[in-house]
C-alpha atoms as a PDB file:
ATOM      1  CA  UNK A   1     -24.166  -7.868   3.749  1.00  0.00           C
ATOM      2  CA  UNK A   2     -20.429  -7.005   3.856  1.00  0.00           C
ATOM      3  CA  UNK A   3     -18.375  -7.983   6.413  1.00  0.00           C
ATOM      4  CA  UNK A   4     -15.544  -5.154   7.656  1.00  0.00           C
ATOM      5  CA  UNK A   5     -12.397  -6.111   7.380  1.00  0.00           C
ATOM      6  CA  UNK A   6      -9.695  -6.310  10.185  1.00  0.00           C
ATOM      7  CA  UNK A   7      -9.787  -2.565  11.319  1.00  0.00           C
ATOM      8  CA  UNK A   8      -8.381  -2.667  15.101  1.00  0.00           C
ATOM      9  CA  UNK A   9      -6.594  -4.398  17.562  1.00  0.00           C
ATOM     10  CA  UNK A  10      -5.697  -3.600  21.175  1.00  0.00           C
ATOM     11  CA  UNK A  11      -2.111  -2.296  21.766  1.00  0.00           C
ATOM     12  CA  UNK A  12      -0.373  -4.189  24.654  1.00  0.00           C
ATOM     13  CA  UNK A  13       0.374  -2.972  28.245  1.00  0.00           C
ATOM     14  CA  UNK A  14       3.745  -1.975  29.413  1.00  0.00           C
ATOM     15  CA  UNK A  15       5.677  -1.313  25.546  1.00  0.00           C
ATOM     16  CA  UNK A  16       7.149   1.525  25.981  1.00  0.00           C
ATOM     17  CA  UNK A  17       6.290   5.045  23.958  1.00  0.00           C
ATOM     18  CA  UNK A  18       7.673   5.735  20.729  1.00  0.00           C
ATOM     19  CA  UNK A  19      10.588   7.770  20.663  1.00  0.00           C
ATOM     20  CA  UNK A  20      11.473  10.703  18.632  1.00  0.00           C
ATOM     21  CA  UNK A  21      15.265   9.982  18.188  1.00  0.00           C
ATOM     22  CA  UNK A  22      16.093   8.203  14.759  1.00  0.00           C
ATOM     23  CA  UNK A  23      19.381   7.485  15.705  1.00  0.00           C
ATOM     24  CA  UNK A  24      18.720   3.898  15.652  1.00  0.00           C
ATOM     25  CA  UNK A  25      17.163   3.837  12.292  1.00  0.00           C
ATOM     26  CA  UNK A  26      20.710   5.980  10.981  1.00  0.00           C
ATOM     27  CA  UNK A  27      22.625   3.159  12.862  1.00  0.00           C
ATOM     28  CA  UNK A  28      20.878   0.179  11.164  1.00  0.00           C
ATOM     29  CA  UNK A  29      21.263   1.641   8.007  1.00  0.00           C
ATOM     30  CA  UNK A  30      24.670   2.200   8.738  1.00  0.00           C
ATOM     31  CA  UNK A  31      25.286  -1.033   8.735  1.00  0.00           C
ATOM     32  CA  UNK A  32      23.487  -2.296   5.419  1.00  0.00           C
ATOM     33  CA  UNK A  33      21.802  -5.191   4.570  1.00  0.00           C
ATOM     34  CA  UNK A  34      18.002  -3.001   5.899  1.00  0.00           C
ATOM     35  CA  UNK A  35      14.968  -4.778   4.254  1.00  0.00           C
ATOM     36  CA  UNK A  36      12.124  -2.067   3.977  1.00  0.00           C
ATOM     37  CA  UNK A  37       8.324  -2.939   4.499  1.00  0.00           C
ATOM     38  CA  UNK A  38       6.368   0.154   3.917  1.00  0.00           C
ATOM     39  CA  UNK A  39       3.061   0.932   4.746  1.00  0.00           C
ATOM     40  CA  UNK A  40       0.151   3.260   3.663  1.00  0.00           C
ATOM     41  CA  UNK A  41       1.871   6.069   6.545  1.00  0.00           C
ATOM     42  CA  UNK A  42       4.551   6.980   3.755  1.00  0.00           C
ATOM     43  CA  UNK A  43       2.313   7.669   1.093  1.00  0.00           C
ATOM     44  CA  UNK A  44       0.490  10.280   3.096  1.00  0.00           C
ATOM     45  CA  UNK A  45       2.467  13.058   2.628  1.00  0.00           C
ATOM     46  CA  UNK A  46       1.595  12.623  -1.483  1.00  0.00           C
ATOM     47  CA  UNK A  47      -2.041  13.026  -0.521  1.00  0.00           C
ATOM     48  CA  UNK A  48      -3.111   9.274  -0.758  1.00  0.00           C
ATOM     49  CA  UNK A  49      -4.908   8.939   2.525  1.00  0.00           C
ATOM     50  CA  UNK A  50      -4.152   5.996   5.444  1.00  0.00           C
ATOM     51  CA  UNK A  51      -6.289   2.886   6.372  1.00  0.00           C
ATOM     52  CA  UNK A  52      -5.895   3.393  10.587  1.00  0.00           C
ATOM     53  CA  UNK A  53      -4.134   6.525  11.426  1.00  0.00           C
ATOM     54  CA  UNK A  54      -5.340   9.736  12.753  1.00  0.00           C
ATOM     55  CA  UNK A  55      -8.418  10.267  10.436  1.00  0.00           C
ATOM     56  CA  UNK A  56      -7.805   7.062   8.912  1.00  0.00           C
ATOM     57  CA  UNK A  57     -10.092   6.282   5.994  1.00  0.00           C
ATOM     58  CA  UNK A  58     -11.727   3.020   7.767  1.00  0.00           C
ATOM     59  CA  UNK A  59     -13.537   4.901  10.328  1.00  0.00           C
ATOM     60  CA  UNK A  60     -15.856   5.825   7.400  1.00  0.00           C
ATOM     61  CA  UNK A  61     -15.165   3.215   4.314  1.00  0.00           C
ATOM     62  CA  UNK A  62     -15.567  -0.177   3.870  1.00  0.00           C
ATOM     63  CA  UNK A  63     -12.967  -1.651   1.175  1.00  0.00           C
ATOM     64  CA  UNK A  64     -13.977  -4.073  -1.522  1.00  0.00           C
ATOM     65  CA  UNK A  65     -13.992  -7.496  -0.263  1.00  0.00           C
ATOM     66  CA  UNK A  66     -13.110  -9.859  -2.745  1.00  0.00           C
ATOM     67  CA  UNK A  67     -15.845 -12.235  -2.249  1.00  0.00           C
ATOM     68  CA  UNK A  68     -18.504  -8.865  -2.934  1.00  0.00           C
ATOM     69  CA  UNK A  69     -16.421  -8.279  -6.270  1.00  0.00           C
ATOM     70  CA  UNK A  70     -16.472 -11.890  -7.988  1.00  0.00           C
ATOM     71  CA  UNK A  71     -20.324 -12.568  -6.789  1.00  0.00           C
ATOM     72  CA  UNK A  72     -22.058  -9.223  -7.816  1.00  0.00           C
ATOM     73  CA  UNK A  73     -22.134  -7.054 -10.643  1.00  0.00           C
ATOM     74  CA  UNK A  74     -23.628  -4.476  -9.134  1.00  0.00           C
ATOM     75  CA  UNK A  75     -21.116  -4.293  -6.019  1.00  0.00           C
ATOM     76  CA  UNK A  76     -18.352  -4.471  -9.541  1.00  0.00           C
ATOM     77  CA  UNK A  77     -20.376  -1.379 -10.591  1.00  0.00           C
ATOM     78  CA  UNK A  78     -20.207   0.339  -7.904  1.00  0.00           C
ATOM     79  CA  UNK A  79     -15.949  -0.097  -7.472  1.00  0.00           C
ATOM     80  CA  UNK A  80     -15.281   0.874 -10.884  1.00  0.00           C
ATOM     81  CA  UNK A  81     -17.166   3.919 -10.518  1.00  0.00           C
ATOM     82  CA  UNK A  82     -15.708   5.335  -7.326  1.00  0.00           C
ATOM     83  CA  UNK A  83     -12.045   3.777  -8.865  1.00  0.00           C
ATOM     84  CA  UNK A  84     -12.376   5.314 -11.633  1.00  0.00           C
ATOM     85  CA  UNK A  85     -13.056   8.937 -10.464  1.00  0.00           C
ATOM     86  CA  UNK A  86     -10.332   8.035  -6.987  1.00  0.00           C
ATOM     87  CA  UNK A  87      -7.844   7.103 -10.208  1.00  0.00           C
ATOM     88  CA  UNK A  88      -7.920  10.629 -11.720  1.00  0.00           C
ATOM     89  CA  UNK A  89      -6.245  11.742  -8.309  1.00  0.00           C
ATOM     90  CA  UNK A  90      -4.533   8.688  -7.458  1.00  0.00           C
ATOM     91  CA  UNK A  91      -2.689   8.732 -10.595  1.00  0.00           C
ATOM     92  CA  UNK A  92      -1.762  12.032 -10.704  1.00  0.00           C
ATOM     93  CA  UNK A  93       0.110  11.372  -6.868  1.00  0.00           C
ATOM     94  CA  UNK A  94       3.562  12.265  -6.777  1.00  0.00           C
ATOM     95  CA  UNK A  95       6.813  10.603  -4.453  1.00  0.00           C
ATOM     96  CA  UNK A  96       7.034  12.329  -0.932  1.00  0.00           C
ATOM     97  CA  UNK A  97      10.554  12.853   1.147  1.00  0.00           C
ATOM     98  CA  UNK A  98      10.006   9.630   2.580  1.00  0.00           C
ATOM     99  CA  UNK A  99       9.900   7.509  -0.484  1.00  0.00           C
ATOM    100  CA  UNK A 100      13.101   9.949  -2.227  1.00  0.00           C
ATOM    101  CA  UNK A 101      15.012   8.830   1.066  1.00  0.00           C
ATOM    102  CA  UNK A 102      14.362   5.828   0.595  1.00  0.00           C
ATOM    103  CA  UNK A 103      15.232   4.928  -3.075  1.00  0.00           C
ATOM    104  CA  UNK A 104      17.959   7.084  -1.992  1.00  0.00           C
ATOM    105  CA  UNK A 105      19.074   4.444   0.508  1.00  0.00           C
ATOM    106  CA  UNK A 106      19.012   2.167  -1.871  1.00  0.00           C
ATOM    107  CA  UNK A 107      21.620   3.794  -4.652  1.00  0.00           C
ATOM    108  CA  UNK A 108      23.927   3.859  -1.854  1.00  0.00           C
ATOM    109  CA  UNK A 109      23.609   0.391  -1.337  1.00  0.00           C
ATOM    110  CA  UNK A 110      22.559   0.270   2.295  1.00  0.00           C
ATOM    111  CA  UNK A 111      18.815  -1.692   1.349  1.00  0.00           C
ATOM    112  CA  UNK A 112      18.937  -5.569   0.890  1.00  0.00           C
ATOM    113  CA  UNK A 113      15.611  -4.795  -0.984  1.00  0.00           C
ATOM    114  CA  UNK A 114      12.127  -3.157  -0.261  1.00  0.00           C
ATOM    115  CA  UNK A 115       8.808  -5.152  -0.072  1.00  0.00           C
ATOM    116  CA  UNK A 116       5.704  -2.381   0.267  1.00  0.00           C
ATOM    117  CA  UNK A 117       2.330  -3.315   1.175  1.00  0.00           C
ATOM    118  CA  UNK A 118       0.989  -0.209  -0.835  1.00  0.00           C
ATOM    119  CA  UNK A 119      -0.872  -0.089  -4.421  1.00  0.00           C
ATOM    120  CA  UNK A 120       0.418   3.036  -5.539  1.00  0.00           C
ATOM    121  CA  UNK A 121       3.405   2.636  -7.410  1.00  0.00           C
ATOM    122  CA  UNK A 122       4.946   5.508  -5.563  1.00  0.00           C
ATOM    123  CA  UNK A 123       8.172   3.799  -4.483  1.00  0.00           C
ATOM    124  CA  UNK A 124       8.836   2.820  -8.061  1.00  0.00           C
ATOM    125  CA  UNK A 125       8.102   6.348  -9.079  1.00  0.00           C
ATOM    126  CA  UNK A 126      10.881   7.466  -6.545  1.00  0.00           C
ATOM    127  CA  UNK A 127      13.511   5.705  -8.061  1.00  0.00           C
ATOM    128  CA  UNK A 128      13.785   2.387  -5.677  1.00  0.00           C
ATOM    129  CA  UNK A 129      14.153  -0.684  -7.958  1.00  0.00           C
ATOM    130  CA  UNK A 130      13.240  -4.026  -7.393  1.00  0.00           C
ATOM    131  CA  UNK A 131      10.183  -3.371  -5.228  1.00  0.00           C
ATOM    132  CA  UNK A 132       8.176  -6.172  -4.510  1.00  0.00           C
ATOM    133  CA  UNK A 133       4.452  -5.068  -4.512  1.00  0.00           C
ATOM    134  CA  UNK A 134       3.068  -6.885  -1.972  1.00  0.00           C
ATOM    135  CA  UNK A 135      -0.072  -6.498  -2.076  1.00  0.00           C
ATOM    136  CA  UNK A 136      -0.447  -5.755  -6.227  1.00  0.00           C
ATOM    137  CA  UNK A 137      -0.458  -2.404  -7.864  1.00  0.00           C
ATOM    138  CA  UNK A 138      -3.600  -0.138  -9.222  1.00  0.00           C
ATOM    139  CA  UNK A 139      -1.695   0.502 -12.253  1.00  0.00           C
ATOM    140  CA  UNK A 140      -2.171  -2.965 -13.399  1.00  0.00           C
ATOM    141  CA  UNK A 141      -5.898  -4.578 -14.362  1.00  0.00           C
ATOM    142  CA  UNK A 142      -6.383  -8.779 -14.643  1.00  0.00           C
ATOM    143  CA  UNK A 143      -8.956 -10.434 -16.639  1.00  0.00           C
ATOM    144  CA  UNK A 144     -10.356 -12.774 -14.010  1.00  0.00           C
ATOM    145  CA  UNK A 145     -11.158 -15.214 -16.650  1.00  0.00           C
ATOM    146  CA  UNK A 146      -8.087 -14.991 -19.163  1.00  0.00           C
ATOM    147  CA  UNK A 147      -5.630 -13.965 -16.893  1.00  0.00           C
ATOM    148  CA  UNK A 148      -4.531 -11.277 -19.553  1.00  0.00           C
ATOM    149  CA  UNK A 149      -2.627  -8.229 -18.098  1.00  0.00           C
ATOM    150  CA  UNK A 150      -3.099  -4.600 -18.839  1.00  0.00           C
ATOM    151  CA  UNK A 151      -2.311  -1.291 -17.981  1.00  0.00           C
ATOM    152  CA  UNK A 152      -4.428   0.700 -15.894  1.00  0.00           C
ATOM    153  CA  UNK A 153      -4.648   4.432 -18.269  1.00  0.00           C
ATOM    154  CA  UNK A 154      -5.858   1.980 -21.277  1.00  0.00           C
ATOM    155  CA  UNK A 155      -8.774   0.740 -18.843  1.00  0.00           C
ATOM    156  CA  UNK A 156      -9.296   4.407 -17.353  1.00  0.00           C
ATOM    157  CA  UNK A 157      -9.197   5.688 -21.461  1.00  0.00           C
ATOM    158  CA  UNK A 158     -12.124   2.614 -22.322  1.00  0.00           C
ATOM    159  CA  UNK A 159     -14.301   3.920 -19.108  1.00  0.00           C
ATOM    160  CA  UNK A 160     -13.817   7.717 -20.094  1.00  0.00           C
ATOM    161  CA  UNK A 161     -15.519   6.437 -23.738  1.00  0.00           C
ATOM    162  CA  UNK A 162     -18.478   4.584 -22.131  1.00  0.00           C
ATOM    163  CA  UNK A 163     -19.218   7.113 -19.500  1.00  0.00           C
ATOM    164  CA  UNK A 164     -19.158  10.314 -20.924  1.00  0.00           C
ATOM    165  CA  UNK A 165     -19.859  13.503 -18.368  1.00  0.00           C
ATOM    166  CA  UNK A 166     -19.610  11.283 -15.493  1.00  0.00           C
ATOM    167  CA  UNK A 167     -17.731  14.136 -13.296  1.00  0.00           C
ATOM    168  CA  UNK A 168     -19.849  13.565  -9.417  1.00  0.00           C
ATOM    169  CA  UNK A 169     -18.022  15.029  -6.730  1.00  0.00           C
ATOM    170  CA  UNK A 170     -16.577  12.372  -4.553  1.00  0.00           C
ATOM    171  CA  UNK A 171     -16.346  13.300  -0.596  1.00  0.00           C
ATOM    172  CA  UNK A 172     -12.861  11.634  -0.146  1.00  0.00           C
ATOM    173  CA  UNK A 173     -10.032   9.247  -1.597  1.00  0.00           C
ATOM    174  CA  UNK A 174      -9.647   6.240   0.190  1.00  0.00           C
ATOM    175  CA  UNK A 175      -5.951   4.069   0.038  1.00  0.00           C
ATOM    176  CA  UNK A 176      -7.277   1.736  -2.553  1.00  0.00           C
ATOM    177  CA  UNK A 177      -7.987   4.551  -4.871  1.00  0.00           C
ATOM    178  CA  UNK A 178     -11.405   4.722  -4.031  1.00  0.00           C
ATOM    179  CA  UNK A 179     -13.176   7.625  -3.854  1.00  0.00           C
ATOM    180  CA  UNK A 180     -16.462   7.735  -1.163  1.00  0.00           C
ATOM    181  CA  UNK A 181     -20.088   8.320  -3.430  1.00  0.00           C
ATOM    182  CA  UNK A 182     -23.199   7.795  -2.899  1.00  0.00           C
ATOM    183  CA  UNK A 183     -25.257   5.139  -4.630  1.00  0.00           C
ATOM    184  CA  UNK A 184     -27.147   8.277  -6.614  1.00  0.00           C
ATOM    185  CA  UNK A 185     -23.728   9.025  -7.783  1.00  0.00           C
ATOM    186  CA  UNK A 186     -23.070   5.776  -8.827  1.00  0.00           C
ATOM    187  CA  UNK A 187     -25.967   5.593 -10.886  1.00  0.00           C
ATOM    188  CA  UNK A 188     -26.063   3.470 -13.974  1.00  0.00           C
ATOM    189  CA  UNK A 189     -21.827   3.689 -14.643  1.00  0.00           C
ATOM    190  CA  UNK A 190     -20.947   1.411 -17.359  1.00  0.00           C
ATOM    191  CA  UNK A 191     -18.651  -1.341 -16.854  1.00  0.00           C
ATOM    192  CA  UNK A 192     -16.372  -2.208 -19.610  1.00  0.00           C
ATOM    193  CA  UNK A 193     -15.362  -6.115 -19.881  1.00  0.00           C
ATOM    194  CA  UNK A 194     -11.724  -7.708 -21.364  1.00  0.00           C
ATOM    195  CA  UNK A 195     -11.335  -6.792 -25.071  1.00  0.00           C
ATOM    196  CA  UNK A 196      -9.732 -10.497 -25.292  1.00  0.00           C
ATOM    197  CA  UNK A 197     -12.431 -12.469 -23.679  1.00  0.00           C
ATOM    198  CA  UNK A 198     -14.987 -10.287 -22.497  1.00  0.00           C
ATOM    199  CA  UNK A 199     -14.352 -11.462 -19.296  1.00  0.00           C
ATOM    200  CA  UNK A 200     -14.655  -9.450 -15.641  1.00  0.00           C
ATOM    201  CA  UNK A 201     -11.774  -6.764 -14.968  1.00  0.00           C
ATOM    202  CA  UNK A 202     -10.595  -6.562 -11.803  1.00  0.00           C
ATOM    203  CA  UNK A 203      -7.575  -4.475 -10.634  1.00  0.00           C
ATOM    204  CA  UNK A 204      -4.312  -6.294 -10.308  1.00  0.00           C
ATOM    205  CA  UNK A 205      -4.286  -6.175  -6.362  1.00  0.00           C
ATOM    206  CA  UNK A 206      -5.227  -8.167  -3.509  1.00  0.00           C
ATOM    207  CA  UNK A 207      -8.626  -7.291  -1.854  1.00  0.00           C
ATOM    208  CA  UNK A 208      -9.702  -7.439   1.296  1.00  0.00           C
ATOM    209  CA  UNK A 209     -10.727 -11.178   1.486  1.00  0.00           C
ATOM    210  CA  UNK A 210      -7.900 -12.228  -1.029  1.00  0.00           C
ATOM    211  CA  UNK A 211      -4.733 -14.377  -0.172  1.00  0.00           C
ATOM    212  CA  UNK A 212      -1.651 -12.761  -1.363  1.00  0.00           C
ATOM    213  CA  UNK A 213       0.088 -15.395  -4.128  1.00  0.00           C
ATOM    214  CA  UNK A 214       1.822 -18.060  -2.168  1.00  0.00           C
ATOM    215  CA  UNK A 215       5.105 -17.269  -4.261  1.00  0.00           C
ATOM    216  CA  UNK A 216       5.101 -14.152  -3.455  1.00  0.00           C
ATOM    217  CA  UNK A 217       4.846 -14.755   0.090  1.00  0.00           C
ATOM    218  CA  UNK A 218       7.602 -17.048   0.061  1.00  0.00           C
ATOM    219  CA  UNK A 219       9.783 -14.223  -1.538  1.00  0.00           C
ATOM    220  CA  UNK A 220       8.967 -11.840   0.814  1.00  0.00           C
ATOM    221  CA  UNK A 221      10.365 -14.754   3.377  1.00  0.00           C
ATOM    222  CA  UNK A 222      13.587 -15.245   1.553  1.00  0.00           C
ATOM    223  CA  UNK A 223      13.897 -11.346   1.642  1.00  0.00           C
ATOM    224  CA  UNK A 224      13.853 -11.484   5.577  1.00  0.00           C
ATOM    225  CA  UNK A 225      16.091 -14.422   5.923  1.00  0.00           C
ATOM    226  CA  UNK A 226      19.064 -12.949   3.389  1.00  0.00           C
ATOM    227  CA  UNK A 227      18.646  -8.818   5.464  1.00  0.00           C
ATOM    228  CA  UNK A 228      20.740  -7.934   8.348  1.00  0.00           C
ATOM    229  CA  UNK A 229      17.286  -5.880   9.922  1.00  0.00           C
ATOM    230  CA  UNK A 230      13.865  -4.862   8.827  1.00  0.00           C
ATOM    231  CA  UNK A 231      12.595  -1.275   8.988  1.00  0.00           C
ATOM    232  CA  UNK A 232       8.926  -0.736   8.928  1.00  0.00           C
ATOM    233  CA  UNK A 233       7.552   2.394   7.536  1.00  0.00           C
ATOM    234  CA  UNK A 234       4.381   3.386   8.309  1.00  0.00           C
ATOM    235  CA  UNK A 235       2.260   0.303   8.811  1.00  0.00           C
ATOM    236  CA  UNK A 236       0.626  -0.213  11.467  1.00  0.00           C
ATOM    237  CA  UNK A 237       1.025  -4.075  11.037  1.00  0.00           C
ATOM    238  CA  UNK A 238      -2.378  -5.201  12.115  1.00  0.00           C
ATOM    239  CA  UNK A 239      -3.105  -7.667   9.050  1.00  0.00           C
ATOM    240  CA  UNK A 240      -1.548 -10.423   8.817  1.00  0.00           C
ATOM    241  CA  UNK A 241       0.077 -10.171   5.519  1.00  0.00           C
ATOM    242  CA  UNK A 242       2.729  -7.568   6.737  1.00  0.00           C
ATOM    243  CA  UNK A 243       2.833  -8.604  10.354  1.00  0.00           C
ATOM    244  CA  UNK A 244       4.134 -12.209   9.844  1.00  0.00           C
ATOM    245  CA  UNK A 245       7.753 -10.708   8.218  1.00  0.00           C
ATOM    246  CA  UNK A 246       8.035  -8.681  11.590  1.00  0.00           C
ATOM    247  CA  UNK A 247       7.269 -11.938  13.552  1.00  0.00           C
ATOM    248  CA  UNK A 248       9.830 -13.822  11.046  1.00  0.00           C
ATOM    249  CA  UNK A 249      12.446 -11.114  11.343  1.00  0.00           C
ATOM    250  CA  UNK A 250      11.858 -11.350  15.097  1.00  0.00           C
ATOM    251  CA  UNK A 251      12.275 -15.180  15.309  1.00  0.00           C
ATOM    252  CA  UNK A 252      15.220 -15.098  13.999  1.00  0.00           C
ATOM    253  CA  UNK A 253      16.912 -12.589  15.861  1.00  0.00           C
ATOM    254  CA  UNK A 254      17.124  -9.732  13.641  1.00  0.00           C
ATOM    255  CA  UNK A 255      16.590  -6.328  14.500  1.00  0.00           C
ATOM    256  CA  UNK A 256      13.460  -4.762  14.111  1.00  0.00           C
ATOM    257  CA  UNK A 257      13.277  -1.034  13.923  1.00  0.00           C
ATOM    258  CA  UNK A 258       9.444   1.004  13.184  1.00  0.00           C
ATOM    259  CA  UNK A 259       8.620   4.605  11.828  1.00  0.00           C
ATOM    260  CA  UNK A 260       5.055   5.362  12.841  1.00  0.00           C
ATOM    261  CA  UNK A 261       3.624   8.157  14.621  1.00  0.00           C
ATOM    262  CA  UNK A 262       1.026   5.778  16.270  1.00  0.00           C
ATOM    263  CA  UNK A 263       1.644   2.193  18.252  1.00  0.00           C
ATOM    264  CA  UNK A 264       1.827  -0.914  15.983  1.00  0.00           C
ATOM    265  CA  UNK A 265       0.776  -4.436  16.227  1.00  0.00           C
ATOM    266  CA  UNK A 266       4.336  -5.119  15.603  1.00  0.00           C
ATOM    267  CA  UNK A 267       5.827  -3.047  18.679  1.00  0.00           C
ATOM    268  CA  UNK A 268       6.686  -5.807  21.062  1.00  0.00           C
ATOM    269  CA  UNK A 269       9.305  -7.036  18.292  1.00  0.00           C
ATOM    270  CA  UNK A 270      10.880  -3.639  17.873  1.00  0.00           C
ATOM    271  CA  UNK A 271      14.280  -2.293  19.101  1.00  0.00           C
ATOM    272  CA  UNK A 272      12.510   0.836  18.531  1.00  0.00           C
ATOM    273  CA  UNK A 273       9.734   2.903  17.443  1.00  0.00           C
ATOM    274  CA  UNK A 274       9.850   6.149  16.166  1.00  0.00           C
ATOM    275  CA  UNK A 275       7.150   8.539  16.209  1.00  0.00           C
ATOM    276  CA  UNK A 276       7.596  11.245  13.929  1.00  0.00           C
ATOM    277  CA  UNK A 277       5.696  11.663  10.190  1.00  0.00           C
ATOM    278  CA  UNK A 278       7.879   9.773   7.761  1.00  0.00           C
ATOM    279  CA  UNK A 279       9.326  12.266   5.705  1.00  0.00           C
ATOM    280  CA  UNK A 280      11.074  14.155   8.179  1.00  0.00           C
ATOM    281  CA  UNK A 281      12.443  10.725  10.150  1.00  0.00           C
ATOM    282  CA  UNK A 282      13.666   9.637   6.849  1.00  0.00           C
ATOM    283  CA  UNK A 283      14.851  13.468   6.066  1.00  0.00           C
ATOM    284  CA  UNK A 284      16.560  13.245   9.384  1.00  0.00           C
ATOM    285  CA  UNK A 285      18.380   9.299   9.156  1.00  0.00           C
ATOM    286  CA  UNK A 286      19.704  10.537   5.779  1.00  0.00           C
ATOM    287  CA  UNK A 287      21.368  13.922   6.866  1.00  0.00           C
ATOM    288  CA  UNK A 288      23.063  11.832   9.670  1.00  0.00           C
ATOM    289  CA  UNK A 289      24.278   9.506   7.181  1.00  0.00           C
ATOM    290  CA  UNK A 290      25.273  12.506   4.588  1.00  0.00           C
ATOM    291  CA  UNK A 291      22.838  10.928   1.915  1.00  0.00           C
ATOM    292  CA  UNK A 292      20.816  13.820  -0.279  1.00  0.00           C
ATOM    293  CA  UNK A 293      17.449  12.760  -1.121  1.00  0.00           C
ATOM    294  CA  UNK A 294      16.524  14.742  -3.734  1.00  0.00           C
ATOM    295  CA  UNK A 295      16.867  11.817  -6.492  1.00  0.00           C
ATOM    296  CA  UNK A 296      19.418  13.760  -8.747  1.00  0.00           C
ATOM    297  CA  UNK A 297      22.711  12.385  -6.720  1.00  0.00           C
ATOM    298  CA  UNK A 298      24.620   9.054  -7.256  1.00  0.00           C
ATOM    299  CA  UNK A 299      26.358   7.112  -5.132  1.00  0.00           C
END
């Protein structure tokens, strides 16, 4: 039986309530040197649903663990079918205001870089460069026995081939690119192997269960120690994998500033939190600071 992921914790006493000024976000940005660490929150306004907000997707869905995915080809199965049908809509998701402010941030050299915890590519789509993908990208798939890397639309194009008229209608998208169906829907969906090895496909991102790469990690570390600040966007911080730059950041006295409509596991380190939807915070710190976001305008 699968065990559910981390899906709450308990916000602390006495923090006080988010705040609907940005100000302090325009301020820190003023400044420069702002390392980003985005969450699922900014990808909702592009129609990719979030893990733990308001209708969040884990009140109803269990993600892949990874231990479920390397033991059983039948749990494999059943991912690659509800991936593969989430992908047609997960692929065709386009960058929001919040991620155009952001890369716009960056060509006006106010970002020290920006390390997102999301799967979708979205930021990178937006213009920001350097991203570091925390947690692995959906557009990639591994070989977990050669090791061989490969673009997602050549996978989706192989699974198209092997299961023709698969079209069930799926009763949500999830932010893993999974789409919710039943097992009936499932049914007998064929699972393609590596064309170099035969080997077991498996998306190039880090499931529920998985250890993000220790490099990585470290990079993400380096990132805190070289920024002036660190802005969250929308994450509520309650794994650990995103939570530990806030602590880090926190440790070593740099401000910590949050965009997220709801309270984070993270708020006790913040200057501030700001509770508004991302796109019109970010909309907002960037007319302060006279910055268009529309992607066409150089620094």
């Amino acid at each position: 039986m699968r065990m559910r992921p981390t899906l709450s914790w308990t916000p602390a006493e006495g923090l006080p309530p988010g705040t609907t000024d940005p100000g302090p976000v325009a301020d820190a940005l003023g400044t420069g040197g702002v390392l980003v660490l985005s969450g699922a929150g900014i990808s909702t306004e592009s129609g990719i649903p979030d893990y733990r907000g308001e209708g969040g997707s884990l009140s109803r869905h269990t993600p892949m663990t990874y231990q479920d995915f390397v033991a059983s080809a039948r749990a494999r199965r059943r991912y690659w079918a509800r991936s593969h049908l989430g992908w047609r809509t997960f692929g065709r998701a386009r960058p929001n205001a919040g991620h155009r402010a952001v890369a716009a941030f960056g060509r006006h050299g106010l970002l020290s870089g920006v390390i997102t915890q999301n799967v979708d590519g979205l930021h990178q789509a937006a213009g920001s460069e350097g991203v570091v993908e925390l947690h692995g990208s959906l557009g990639r798939v591994v070989c977990l026995s050669c090791g061989a890397l490969s673009p997602r639309r050549e996978l989706a194009r192989r699974l198209e081939e092997a299961n023709a008229g698969f079209e069930p209608v799926a009763a949500g998208l999830n932010p893993d690119g999974d789409a919710d169906l039943t097992d009936g829907q499932v049914g007998d969906f064929r699972v393609v192997p590596c064309v170099l090895c035969g080997g077991v496909l498996k998306p190039d991102v880090v499931f529920f269960g998985e250890a993000v790469p220790p490099r990585r990690v470290e990079h993400c570390r380096e990132l805190v120690r070289e920024a002036a600040s660190l802005l969250v966007l929308g994450s509520s911080l309650t794994v650990m994998s995103g939570l530990r730059f806030v602590r880090q950041a926190a440790q070593e006295g740099k401000p910590v500033l949050i965009v997220n409509r709801d309270p984070t596991r993270g708020d006790r380190h913040a200057l501030t939190r700001v509770a508004l939807p991302l796109g019109a915070a970010l909309t907002a710190v960037a007319d302060r600071l006279g910055i268009p976001v529309d992607g066409r305008a150089n620094a």
